[in-house]
C-alpha positions as a printed NumPy array, in Angstrom:
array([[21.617, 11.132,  9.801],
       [18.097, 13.138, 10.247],
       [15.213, 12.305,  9.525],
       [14.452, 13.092,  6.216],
       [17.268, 10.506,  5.091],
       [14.132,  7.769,  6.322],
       [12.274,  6.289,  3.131],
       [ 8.77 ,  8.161,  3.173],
       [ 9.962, 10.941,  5.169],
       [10.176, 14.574,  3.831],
       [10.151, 17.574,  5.392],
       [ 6.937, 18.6  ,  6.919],
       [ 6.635, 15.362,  8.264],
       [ 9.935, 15.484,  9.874],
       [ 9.096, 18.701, 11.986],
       [ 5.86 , 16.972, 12.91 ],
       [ 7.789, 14.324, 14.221],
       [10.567, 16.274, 16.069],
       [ 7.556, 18.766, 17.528],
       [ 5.932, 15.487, 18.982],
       [ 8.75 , 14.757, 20.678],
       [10.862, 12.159, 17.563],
       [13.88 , 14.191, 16.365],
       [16.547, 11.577, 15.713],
       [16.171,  8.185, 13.471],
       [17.106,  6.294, 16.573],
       [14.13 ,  7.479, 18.728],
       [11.576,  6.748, 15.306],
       [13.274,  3.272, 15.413],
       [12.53 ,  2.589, 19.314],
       [ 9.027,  4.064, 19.055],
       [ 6.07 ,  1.736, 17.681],
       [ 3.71 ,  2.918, 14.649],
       [ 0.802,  3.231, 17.426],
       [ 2.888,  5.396, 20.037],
       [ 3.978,  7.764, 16.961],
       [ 0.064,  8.001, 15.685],
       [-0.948,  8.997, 20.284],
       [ 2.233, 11.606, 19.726],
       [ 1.346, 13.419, 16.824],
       [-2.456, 13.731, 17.828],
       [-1.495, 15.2  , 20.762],
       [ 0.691, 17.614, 19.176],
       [-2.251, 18.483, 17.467],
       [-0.863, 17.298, 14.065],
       [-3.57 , 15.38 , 11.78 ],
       [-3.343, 11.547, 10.978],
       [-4.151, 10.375,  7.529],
       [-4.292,  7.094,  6.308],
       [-0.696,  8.125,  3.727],
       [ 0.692,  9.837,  6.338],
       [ 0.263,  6.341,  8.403],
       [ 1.575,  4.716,  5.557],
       [ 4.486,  6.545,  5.034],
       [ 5.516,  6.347,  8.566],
       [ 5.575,  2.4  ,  8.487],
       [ 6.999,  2.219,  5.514],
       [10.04 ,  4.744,  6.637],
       [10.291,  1.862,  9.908],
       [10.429, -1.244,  7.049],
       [12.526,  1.099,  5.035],
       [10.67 ,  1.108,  2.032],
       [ 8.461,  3.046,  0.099],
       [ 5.074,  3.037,  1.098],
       [ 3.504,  1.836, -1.59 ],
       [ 5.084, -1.043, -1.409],
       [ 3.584, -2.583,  2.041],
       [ 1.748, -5.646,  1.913],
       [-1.734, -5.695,  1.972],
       [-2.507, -7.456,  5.076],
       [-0.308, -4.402,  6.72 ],
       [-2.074, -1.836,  4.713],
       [-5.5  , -3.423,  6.616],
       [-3.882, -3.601, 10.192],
       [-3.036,  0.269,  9.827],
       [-6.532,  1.641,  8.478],
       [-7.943,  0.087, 11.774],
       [-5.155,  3.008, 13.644],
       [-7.258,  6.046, 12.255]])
C-alpha cells in the first residue's frame, strides 16, 4: 500500500510526507499528528489548518470532515 491509499491523502501531500522523512503507511501510523506537523516545517513544507485536518483524519481513517469537534479545537491550537 502507499500512501495515497490513506483517507485524506492525495498526491502532493504524499511527497510532502515522504520528503519529510514518512514514505510508507506504517511509519504515518507510528508517528503522532504533532511529530508529522515539527517534520514537515522543517522540510520547509507549509501547515494549514486542512492540511492538519486531513492528516488526522487519514490516522482515524476517515474523511476529514468528519472529525469531531472537540478534535477539530485540539488541532487549531498545533498551527
Amino acid at each position: 500500500m502507499k500512501l495515497t491509499d490513506l483517507q485524506n491523502i492525495g498526491k502532493t501531500l504524499a511527497e510532502e510526507l515522504t520528503v519529510s522523512g514518512v514514505s510508507s503507511i506504517e511509519e504515518f501510523n507510528l508517528i503522532s499528528l504533532e511529530e508529522l506537523v515539527m517534520k514537515l516545517k522543517e522540510s520547509g513544507f507549509s501547515v494549514c489548518l486542512n492540511k492538519l485536518y486531513a492528516l488526522e483524519g487519514a490516522k482515524q481513517g476517515i474523511r476529514w470532515h468528519n472529525l469531531s469537534t472537540e478534535r477539530k479545537a485540539e488541532i487549531k491550537n498545533l498551527i
